[in-house]
Amino acid sequence: MTSTPAPRPRRRTASIALVTGALAATALAAAPAQATAGSATTGTTAAGTTNGAGTGTGTGTTNATDRPATRAALTKIVTDGLPGVTATAQDANGVWRAGIGLGDLRTGEKRGEKDRFRIASITKTFVATVLLQLEAEGRLDLDDTVEKWLPGLVHGEGHDGRKITVRQLLNHTSGIFDYLGDPEFNSGYAAGQGFLKNRHASHEPEELVGYAMRNPPTQQPGGVHQYSNTNYVLAALIIEAVAGEAYEDEIRERIIEPLGLRATLNPGDRSTRPEPGSRAYSTLTHLPGPRIYDITSSNASSVWGAGDMISDAADLNRFFRALLQGGLLPPEQLKAMKTPAPNPMEIGYGYGLGLEQYTTSCGTAVWGHTGGWKGSLTMSMHGEDGRRSLTFNTNGDWRFDGLMPPVEAEFCGTAPKAAADTGADTGATEPPPALRTPLADRVARAVGS
């Protein structure tokens, strides 16, 4: 195996093979939409009219089986203040889909059952799968150093690519600083008004890594799990160095096309999103507030291999089902993917190689990944053998604390509790803090978490 990396090919603007429907020109509104966030009953559109954003409880469901607990938990996300939810669940009895709440606060259009959305960090599972396929083919080793494939790139402020392995990138034990936390990048591109102003800017992956290298590592390589988006920007660059093709092309040729994922794509530098889809809303703070912004149009090159992909709930269920059933990786690589990194502070949660594992309150282990982008929060969770699945997405980003109850409902059958008179979010059979905290860590970061 040679240590000389192939030159990284020029990335394409978008990887869109097998994608149906045209890319919609979702133009930025001249003025931001406004709504009364957190209201249990209403929201105010940019036009200033009451639209019943919190009352869209059951705007449409397609039932292969009845799922009252899951439907109630998803509905509670909307009544607790987010605009809408799209979801797809599947088990031996068939497929169940739901569109709940609103997809457009301005027009009152309902959330669709087949909406596409930005999957953010669920992209990491696709990247890890390709790298594990390359390892199975003998083209790299998980214990190769980053320096071997990306010479000189991971260097500065104590970072040393000679001491960091590919495995440590994939399970987030590298200690590499998360570039989203760099003060200049965060204020200029990832958070608040900086994001709003510069969300159509294009970024190169080496640029993103450069922001990380200006900050000291968070720990020595090989320590405990510490989530860093820089790890997966580097992982995607290694795919390109090993394969000699764009990472987007490798994902398309190895996963999207073989599985027939017709709603799934890498958008590259495109700021538009394919139809069907709903508007995406953010308070720019990940906290409820009196003002929200329509940020549907944005350029995800700011996260690239750490979180730039677009898909829908059904495609994600198909992907994880194939992955967990051994359809994408040999047993050795799948076992490695499901082996969690040391993580002593988070009981009931594990992170393997691009794959998260939660233990629900009823003891059921579920596997998958979460993703948080401005205006989009996604959970994709699946049983051990992939036969039971639930993926759902919200088109608002300021109430990530309520995303575990639908998983509890689907896999444990527990319905959500009624909200207290104080208006507090009590959730559905509220899972212990050990389950809530890692989820909050995954999706409460700046854009791309």
XYZ file of N, CA and C in Angstrom, residues 189-418:
690
model
N -19.435 32.762 9.955
C -20.150 31.869 9.048
C -21.134 30.912 9.717
N -20.930 30.582 10.985
C -21.674 29.474 11.570
C -22.784 29.874 12.516
N -22.761 31.069 13.055
C -23.723 31.429 14.090
C -24.308 32.809 13.854
N -25.517 32.983 14.335
C -26.155 34.295 14.385
C -26.177 35.035 13.069
N -25.934 36.323 13.158
C -26.014 37.174 11.980
C -24.901 36.868 10.980
N -23.776 36.332 11.455
C -22.716 35.938 10.534
C -23.186 34.852 9.589
N -23.912 33.858 10.137
C -24.484 32.825 9.280
C -25.492 33.426 8.310
N -26.376 34.281 8.819
C -27.421 34.849 7.972
C -26.815 35.630 6.806
N -25.757 36.353 7.075
C -25.123 37.188 6.054
C -24.326 36.365 5.050
N -23.647 35.318 5.512
C -22.674 34.616 4.677
C -23.064 33.177 4.362
N -24.336 32.854 4.478
C -24.742 31.463 4.313
C -24.670 30.956 2.881
N -24.414 31.812 1.915
C -24.236 31.361 0.541
C -22.769 31.313 0.136
N -21.870 31.583 1.080
C -20.440 31.544 0.786
C -19.986 30.107 0.540
N -19.008 29.952 -0.338
C -18.425 28.639 -0.625
C -17.125 28.472 0.147
N -16.879 27.242 0.585
C -15.682 26.932 1.350
C -15.020 25.683 0.784
N -13.697 25.653 0.821
C -12.938 24.458 0.486
C -12.653 23.679 1.765
N -12.608 22.347 1.702
C -12.379 21.567 2.925
C -11.058 21.883 3.602
N -10.008 22.144 2.814
C -8.725 22.494 3.422
C -8.825 23.792 4.220
N -9.680 24.706 3.762
C -9.922 25.943 4.492
C -10.542 25.649 5.853
N -11.517 24.739 5.884
C -12.173 24.388 7.134
C -11.178 23.776 8.113
N -10.333 22.875 7.602
C -9.307 22.269 8.451
C -8.364 23.342 8.981
N -8.055 24.325 8.151
C -7.166 25.399 8.569
C -7.681 26.161 9.772
N -8.985 26.383 9.828
C -9.556 27.047 11.010
C -9.330 26.205 12.268
N -9.448 24.887 12.146
C -9.223 24.022 13.304
C -7.779 24.081 13.755
N -6.853 24.144 12.794
C -5.429 24.096 13.133
C -4.947 25.358 13.844
N -5.752 26.382 13.889
C -5.372 27.613 14.594
C -5.651 27.512 16.085
N -6.232 26.386 16.517
C -6.613 26.187 17.902
C -5.953 24.922 18.444
N -5.658 24.855 19.741
C -5.016 23.661 20.293
C -5.951 22.460 20.289
N -5.405 21.245 20.270
C -6.234 20.041 20.376
C -7.003 20.018 21.687
N -8.077 19.253 21.701
C -8.875 19.129 22.922
C -8.355 18.044 23.849
N -7.551 17.122 23.312
C -6.952 16.046 24.098
C -5.891 15.373 23.234
N -5.150 14.468 23.834
C -4.199 13.676 23.072
C -4.950 12.636 22.228
N -4.441 12.276 21.055
C -5.115 11.279 20.229
C -5.313 9.963 20.981
N -6.467 9.341 20.744
C -6.767 8.059 21.353
C -7.426 8.146 22.706
N -7.909 9.325 23.082
C -8.583 9.481 24.369
C -10.053 9.113 24.277
N -10.888 9.862 24.980
C -12.321 9.572 25.003
C -13.001 10.229 23.806
N -14.224 9.843 23.581
C -15.028 10.398 22.490
C -15.281 11.883 22.719
N -14.844 12.711 21.761
C -15.105 14.154 21.786
C -15.459 14.574 20.360
N -16.717 14.891 20.178
C -17.263 15.136 18.847
C -16.606 16.340 18.181
N -16.135 16.158 16.941
C -15.520 17.246 16.196
C -15.826 17.094 14.715
N -16.441 18.096 14.120
C -16.769 18.043 12.702
C -15.527 18.007 11.819
N -14.406 18.530 12.309
C -13.173 18.495 11.535
C -12.777 17.064 11.191
N -13.065 16.128 12.090
C -12.718 14.730 11.837
C -13.290 14.232 10.513
N -14.518 14.612 10.206
C -15.169 14.061 9.017
C -14.893 14.870 7.762
N -14.478 16.117 7.907
C -13.928 16.817 6.748
C -12.651 16.098 6.313
N -11.811 15.743 7.282
C -10.591 14.998 6.987
C -10.898 13.610 6.447
N -11.905 12.943 7.000
C -12.255 11.607 6.533
C -12.674 11.629 5.062
N -13.452 12.634 4.665
C -13.865 12.743 3.270
C -12.665 13.048 2.363
N -11.728 13.853 2.856
C -10.503 14.111 2.092
C -9.683 12.833 1.920
N -9.672 11.974 2.926
C -8.952 10.709 2.811
C -9.629 9.808 1.782
N -10.956 9.796 1.743
C -11.647 9.053 0.682
C -11.117 9.474 -0.677
N -11.002 10.773 -0.899
C -10.537 11.272 -2.187
C -9.089 10.900 -2.450
N -8.247 10.932 -1.403
C -6.845 10.577 -1.571
C -6.671 9.101 -1.905
N -7.468 8.256 -1.270
C -7.364 6.813 -1.501
C -7.979 6.422 -2.840
N -9.171 6.930 -3.119
C -9.924 6.487 -4.292
C -9.573 7.251 -5.556
N -9.021 8.454 -5.400
C -8.709 9.249 -6.577
C -9.932 9.843 -7.249
N -11.049 9.864 -6.537
C -12.286 10.459 -7.043
C -12.881 11.362 -5.968
N -13.782 12.227 -6.370
C -14.466 13.092 -5.418
C -15.244 12.246 -4.409
N -15.243 12.690 -3.183
C -15.974 11.943 -2.153
C -17.449 11.821 -2.509
N -18.000 12.855 -3.140
C -19.405 12.822 -3.555
C -19.659 11.685 -4.546
N -18.713 11.492 -5.481
C -18.867 10.426 -6.475
C -18.772 9.054 -5.834
N -17.877 8.906 -4.866
C -17.748 7.620 -4.180
C -19.032 7.258 -3.433
N -19.636 8.230 -2.773
C -20.894 7.959 -2.068
C -21.992 7.603 -3.060
N -22.041 8.321 -4.172
C -23.065 8.026 -5.160
C -22.897 6.625 -5.747
N -21.668 6.290 -6.132
C -21.421 5.027 -6.817
C -21.490 3.827 -5.886
N -21.154 4.015 -4.619
C -21.090 2.894 -3.679
C -22.363 2.714 -2.856
N -23.132 3.798 -2.670
C -24.293 3.714 -1.778
C -25.573 4.178 -2.456
N -25.581 5.383 -2.972
C -26.822 5.959 -3.496
C -27.371 5.150 -4.664
N -26.543 4.862 -5.655
C -27.014 4.132 -6.831
C -27.365 2.677 -6.522
N -26.500 1.920 -5.828
C -26.854 0.520 -5.545
C -28.130 0.360 -4.730
N -28.386 1.275 -3.808
C -29.581 1.167 -2.962
C -30.797 1.853 -3.574
N -30.620 2.558 -4.689
C -31.745 3.260 -5.301
C -32.281 4.378 -4.435
N -31.383 5.138 -3.826
C -31.793 6.241 -2.948
C -32.080 7.468 -3.802
N -33.272 7.549 -4.303
C -33.597 8.553 -5.312
C -33.840 9.946 -4.749
N -33.920 10.069 -3.450
C -34.093 11.399 -2.843
C -32.796 11.920 -2.241
N -31.702 11.180 -2.404
C -30.466 11.461 -1.696
C -29.421 12.041 -2.635
N -28.713 13.085 -2.183
C -27.677 13.697 -2.997
C -26.705 14.483 -2.148
N -25.543 14.725 -2.725
C -24.590 15.697 -2.210
C -24.775 16.976 -3.007
N -25.168 18.076 -2.386
C -25.477 19.287 -3.144
C -24.266 20.086 -3.589
N -23.071 19.753 -3.080
C -21.910 20.556 -3.435
C -22.090 22.003 -3.001
N -21.831 22.941 -3.920
C -21.943 24.365 -3.599
C -23.340 24.925 -3.830
N -24.282 24.105 -4.219
C -25.630 24.597 -4.484
C -26.309 25.031 -3.184
N -26.939 26.175 -3.215
C -27.688 26.664 -2.049
C -29.152 26.255 -2.098
N -29.605 25.791 -3.255
C -31.000 25.397 -3.400
C -31.207 23.968 -2.945
N -32.467 23.626 -2.702
C -32.832 22.318 -2.194
C -33.854 21.679 -3.124
N -33.728 20.374 -3.397
C -34.658 19.742 -4.330
C -36.058 19.617 -3.756
N -37.043 19.623 -4.635
C -38.431 19.384 -4.248
C -38.712 17.879 -4.269
N -39.694 17.405 -3.472
C -40.511 18.196 -2.557
C -39.752 18.520 -1.272
N -40.152 19.608 -0.655
C -39.520 20.001 0.592
C -40.222 21.196 1.199
N -39.988 21.399 2.476
C -40.596 22.503 3.200
C -39.569 23.588 3.457
N -40.049 24.744 3.881
C -39.149 25.818 4.272
C -38.436 25.433 5.562
N -37.250 25.984 5.785
C -36.475 25.711 6.986
C -36.343 27.000 7.791
N -36.599 26.908 9.100
C -36.661 28.093 9.951
C -35.689 27.990 11.121
N -35.100 29.124 11.471
C -34.141 29.166 12.573
C -34.298 30.461 13.358
N -34.019 30.383 14.649
C -33.902 31.592 15.466
C -32.470 32.096 15.482
N -31.567 31.331 14.837
C -30.133 31.626 14.772
C -29.430 31.478 16.110
N -30.135 30.994 17.114
C -29.534 30.829 18.440
C -29.749 29.440 19.009
N -30.546 28.601 18.377
C -30.962 27.306 18.913
C -31.779 27.462 20.197
N -32.330 28.642 20.401
C -33.195 28.887 21.546
C -34.491 29.510 21.054
N -35.625 29.251 21.734
C -36.868 29.917 21.342
C -36.722 31.421 21.430
N -37.390 32.120 20.550
C -37.320 33.567 20.579
C -38.480 34.177 19.828
N -38.623 35.476 19.888
C -39.756 36.138 19.235
C -39.601 36.247 17.725
N -38.420 35.895 17.199
C -38.197 36.085 15.780
C -37.530 34.852 15.182
N -38.031 34.394 14.065
C -37.389 33.310 13.355
C -37.107 33.756 11.927
N -36.188 33.044 11.278
C -35.732 33.412 9.949
C -35.914 32.239 8.996
N -36.363 32.539 7.781
C -36.424 31.523 6.735
C -35.019 31.404 6.140
N -34.341 30.286 6.431
C -32.972 30.102 5.955
C -32.893 28.868 5.049
N -33.981 28.617 4.303
C -34.044 27.453 3.430
C -32.863 27.398 2.474
N -32.498 28.547 1.924
C -31.398 28.607 0.971
C -30.085 28.825 1.710
N -29.159 27.865 1.595
C -27.852 28.003 2.229
C -26.875 27.045 1.568
N -25.603 27.343 1.686
C -24.534 26.581 1.045
C -23.874 25.694 2.084
N -23.988 24.379 1.911
C -23.493 23.442 2.924
C -22.033 23.067 2.726
N -21.312 23.765 1.829
C -19.876 23.509 1.735
C -19.176 23.923 3.025
N -19.877 24.657 3.887
C -19.315 25.027 5.185
C -19.170 23.828 6.115
N -19.762 22.699 5.749
C -19.579 21.472 6.525
C -19.090 20.310 5.670
N -19.329 20.333 4.380
C -18.826 19.350 3.417
C -19.018 17.923 3.946
N -17.973 17.129 4.030
C -18.114 15.724 4.421
C -18.584 15.516 5.839
N -18.639 16.575 6.642
C -19.165 16.460 7.999
C -20.672 16.607 8.050
N -21.320 17.041 6.924
C -22.765 17.217 7.031
C -23.455 17.896 5.881
N -23.050 17.660 4.623
C -23.641 18.450 3.532
C -24.766 17.762 2.777
N -25.112 16.520 3.100
C -26.036 15.764 2.259
C -27.502 16.137 2.481
N -28.321 15.799 1.478
C -29.773 15.988 1.486
C -30.417 14.634 1.224
N -31.526 14.344 1.904
C -32.222 13.077 1.687
C -33.661 13.224 2.147
N -34.358 12.098 2.273
C -35.677 12.083 2.905
C -35.733 10.923 3.884
N -36.824 10.838 4.639
C -36.917 9.853 5.712
C -36.902 8.424 5.182
N -37.589 8.171 4.082
C -37.647 6.809 3.540
C -36.275 6.347 3.068
N -35.538 7.226 2.385
C -34.198 6.858 1.927
C -33.271 6.558 3.093
N -33.346 7.360 4.146
C -32.479 7.111 5.293
C -32.820 5.779 5.951
N -34.093 5.442 6.033
C -34.458 4.136 6.568
C -33.884 3.017 5.711
N -33.944 3.172 4.409
C -33.407 2.148 3.502
C -31.899 2.014 3.674
N -31.207 3.150 3.767
C -29.758 3.128 3.941
C -29.361 2.404 5.223
N -29.958 2.789 6.354
C -29.564 2.170 7.618
C -29.982 0.705 7.689
N -31.105 0.364 7.086
C -31.507 -1.041 7.058
C -30.476 -1.880 6.309
N -30.031 -1.391 5.139
C -29.021 -2.107 4.372
C -27.705 -2.192 5.150
N -27.342 -1.105 5.815
C -26.098 -1.080 6.571
C -26.128 -2.084 7.714
N -27.172 -2.038 8.535
C -27.240 -2.888 9.727
C -27.461 -4.343 9.393
N -28.011 -4.631 8.229
C -28.222 -6.021 7.808
C -27.041 -6.584 7.025
N -25.948 -5.831 6.942
C -24.754 -6.342 6.302
C -24.724 -6.196 4.798
N -25.591 -5.366 4.243
C -25.645 -5.206 2.801
C -24.601 -4.255 2.241
N -23.935 -3.497 3.105
C -22.934 -2.526 2.636
C -21.530 -2.828 3.128
N -21.405 -3.580 4.219
C -20.097 -3.867 4.803
C -19.972 -5.338 5.168
N -18.768 -5.901 5.037
C -18.528 -7.244 5.557
C -18.652 -7.262 7.076
N -18.814 -8.448 7.686
C -19.010 -8.536 9.142
C -17.908 -7.860 9.955
N -16.656 -7.972 9.535
C -15.561 -7.380 10.304
C -15.693 -5.865 10.374
N -15.996 -5.253 9.247
C -16.115 -3.793 9.225
C -17.371 -3.318 9.952
N -18.475 -4.061 9.818
C -19.695 -3.672 10.522
C -19.492 -3.784 12.033
N -18.780 -4.814 12.470
C -18.484 -4.957 13.897
C -17.655 -3.771 14.388
N -16.666 -3.362 13.594
C -15.853 -2.211 13.991
C -16.699 -0.952 14.060
N -17.616 -0.804 13.117
C -18.472 0.376 13.090
C -19.333 0.452 14.346
N -19.738 -0.698 14.868
C -20.636 -0.744 16.017
C -19.892 -0.834 17.352
N -18.565 -0.720 17.314
C -17.781 -0.767 18.544
C -17.588 0.645 19.070
N -18.180 0.978 20.221
C -18.134 2.366 20.695
C -16.772 2.759 21.229
N -16.466 4.037 21.089
C -15.253 4.604 21.674
C -15.444 4.783 23.170
N -14.357 4.859 23.920
C -14.491 5.136 25.364
C -15.272 6.424 25.595
N -16.268 6.335 26.469
C -17.147 7.490 26.678
C -17.743 7.395 28.080
N -16.939 7.520 29.109
C -17.402 7.223 30.466
C -18.443 8.187 31.006
N -18.617 9.359 30.381
C -19.525 10.362 30.928
C -20.951 10.210 30.424
N -21.194 9.350 29.454
C -22.524 9.275 28.844
C -23.041 7.839 28.906
N -23.750 7.504 29.964
C -24.302 6.171 30.140
C -25.513 5.999 29.213
N -25.607 4.861 28.553
C -26.723 4.612 27.655
C -26.520 5.153 26.262
N -25.307 5.622 25.968
C -25.006 6.181 24.655
C -23.622 5.736 24.235
N -23.474 5.387 22.968
C -22.167 5.031 22.446
C -21.994 5.558 21.038
N -20.745 5.817 20.661
C -20.439 6.267 19.302
C -19.340 5.373 18.751
N -19.670 4.655 17.689
C -18.697 3.797 17.037
C -17.968 4.546 15.944
N -17.975 3.988 14.733
C -17.344 4.634 13.589
C -18.438 5.232 12.716
N -18.848 6.462 13.052
C -19.922 7.113 12.309
C -21.297 6.564 12.613
N -21.448 5.881 13.724
C -22.718 5.255 14.085
C -22.973 5.462 15.571
N -24.158 6.017 15.886
C -24.548 6.236 17.276
C -25.424 5.093 17.765
N -25.338 4.819 19.070
C -26.193 3.810 19.695
C -26.774 4.379 20.980
N -28.090 4.304 21.097
C -28.792 4.721 22.299
C -29.468 3.499 22.923
N -29.543 3.477 24.250
C -30.346 2.481 24.949
C -31.592 3.193 25.466
N -32.751 2.762 25.015
C -34.000 3.413 25.399
C -34.375 3.050 26.831
N -35.417 3.684 27.344
C -35.845 3.443 28.719
C -36.368 2.035 28.929
N -36.799 1.370 27.849
C -37.278 -0.008 27.980
C -36.172 -1.014 27.689
N -34.927 -0.536 27.516
C -33.792 -1.423 27.340
C -33.469 -1.781 25.905
N -34.234 -1.291 24.942
C -33.979 -1.585 23.539
C -32.833 -0.723 23.015
N -31.872 -1.344 22.385
C -30.775 -0.612 21.759
C -31.190 -0.189 20.361
N -30.978 1.066 20.045
C -31.266 1.564 18.700
C -29.991 2.176 18.133
N -29.844 2.043 16.817
C -28.646 2.472 16.116
C -29.012 3.471 15.030
N -28.131 4.424 14.784
C -28.383 5.384 13.723
C -27.502 6.595 13.877
N -28.052 7.769 13.591
C -27.309 9.020 13.758
C -28.308 10.164 13.817
N -27.873 11.254 14.432
C -28.665 12.474 14.495
C -27.989 13.536 13.648
N -28.759 14.561 13.270
C -28.188 15.630 12.475
C -28.855 16.955 12.750
N -28.071 17.997 12.930
C -28.622 19.326 13.159
C -27.984 20.355 12.247
N -28.800 20.964 11.420
C -28.395 22.075 10.546
C -29.298 23.234 10.891
N -28.881 24.447 10.605
C -29.780 25.563 10.845
C -31.113 25.304 10.145
N -32.189 25.295 10.918
C -33.516 25.090 10.365
C -33.895 23.650 10.137
N -33.088 22.693 10.600
C -33.361 21.286 10.306
C -32.744 20.402 11.375
N -33.585 19.620 12.082
C -33.128 18.648 13.061
C -33.659 17.281 12.658
N -32.789 16.284 12.651
C -33.167 14.962 12.163
C -32.705 13.884 13.118
N -33.569 12.875 13.334
C -33.188 11.656 14.035
C -33.502 10.480 13.138
N -32.537 9.575 12.992
C -32.745 8.352 12.226
C -32.274 7.194 13.089
N -33.228 6.442 13.662
C -32.917 5.390 14.615
C -33.538 4.060 14.181
N -32.819 2.953 14.479
C -33.162 1.662 13.903
C -32.827 0.550 14.884
N -33.596 -0.519 14.821
C -33.330 -1.674 15.658
C -32.030 -2.348 15.281
N -31.585 -3.245 16.131
C -30.298 -3.924 15.941
C -30.159 -4.545 14.562
N -31.230 -5.163 14.069
C -31.169 -5.834 12.768
C -31.716 -4.972 11.636
N -32.051 -3.721 11.924
C -32.532 -2.821 10.886
C -33.958 -3.041 10.447
N -34.675 -3.976 11.058
C -36.028 -4.294 10.596
C -37.057 -3.274 11.047
N -36.777 -2.591 12.134
C -37.689 -1.544 12.603
C -36.947 -0.220 12.529
N -37.569 0.791 11.934
C -36.907 2.058 11.685
C -37.831 3.223 11.945
N -37.240 4.320 12.391
C -37.952 5.593 12.480
C -36.984 6.712 12.129
N -37.348 7.497 11.119
C -36.601 8.703 10.780
C -37.582 9.856 10.729
N -37.230 10.971 11.387
C -38.090 12.149 11.304
C -37.232 13.404 11.291
N -37.807 14.461 10.739
C -37.119 15.734 10.594
C -38.048 16.868 10.979
N -37.504 17.851 11.678
C -38.248 19.065 11.979
C -37.698 20.202 11.122
N -38.564 21.113 10.692
C -38.100 22.252 9.892
C -37.946 23.519 10.735
N -37.613 23.321 12.006
C -37.222 24.371 12.932
C -36.147 23.801 13.835
N -35.297 24.653 14.418
C -34.114 24.129 15.104
C -33.994 24.543 16.567
N -35.063 25.041 17.178
C -34.899 25.627 18.512
C -35.526 24.806 19.631
N -35.900 23.551 19.378
C -36.420 22.720 20.457
C -35.888 21.302 20.325
N -34.575 21.147 20.363
C -33.972 19.829 20.231
C -34.202 18.954 21.451
N -34.696 19.531 22.556
C -34.915 18.753 23.768
C -36.074 17.779 23.644
N -36.911 17.896 22.627
C -38.078 17.026 22.514
C -37.954 15.948 21.465
N -36.726 15.632 21.017
C -36.579 14.702 19.897
C -36.464 13.237 20.302
N -36.178 12.955 21.550
C -36.075 11.552 21.955
C -37.430 10.877 22.179
N -38.466 11.598 22.634
C -39.756 10.929 22.870
C -40.322 10.141 21.681
N -40.257 10.617 20.434
C -40.767 9.774 19.346
C -40.019 8.449 19.206
N -38.714 8.451 19.495
C -37.947 7.201 19.446
C -38.412 6.272 20.559
N -38.603 6.829 21.756
C -39.148 6.035 22.860
C -40.520 5.468 22.500
N -41.341 6.300 21.879
C -42.691 5.849 21.514
C -42.647 4.733 20.489
N -41.792 4.870 19.490
C -41.731 3.872 18.420
C -41.163 2.547 18.900
N -40.117 2.601 19.727
C -39.435 1.365 20.106
C -39.869 0.819 21.458
N -40.545 1.646 22.273
C -41.028 1.183 23.577
C -42.546 1.235 23.700
N -43.218 1.946 22.767
C -44.671 2.009 22.783
C -45.240 2.948 23.809
N -44.455 3.901 24.286
C -44.912 4.803 25.335
C -45.400 6.111 24.742
N -46.595 6.532 25.096
C -47.177 7.782 24.599
C -46.630 8.958 25.388
N -46.593 10.155 24.790
C -46.082 11.331 25.508
C -47.019 11.756 26.621
N -46.424 12.289 27.687
C -47.217 12.838 28.773
C -47.797 14.183 28.358
N -48.871 14.573 29.012
C -49.452 15.892 28.760
C -48.524 16.957 29.314
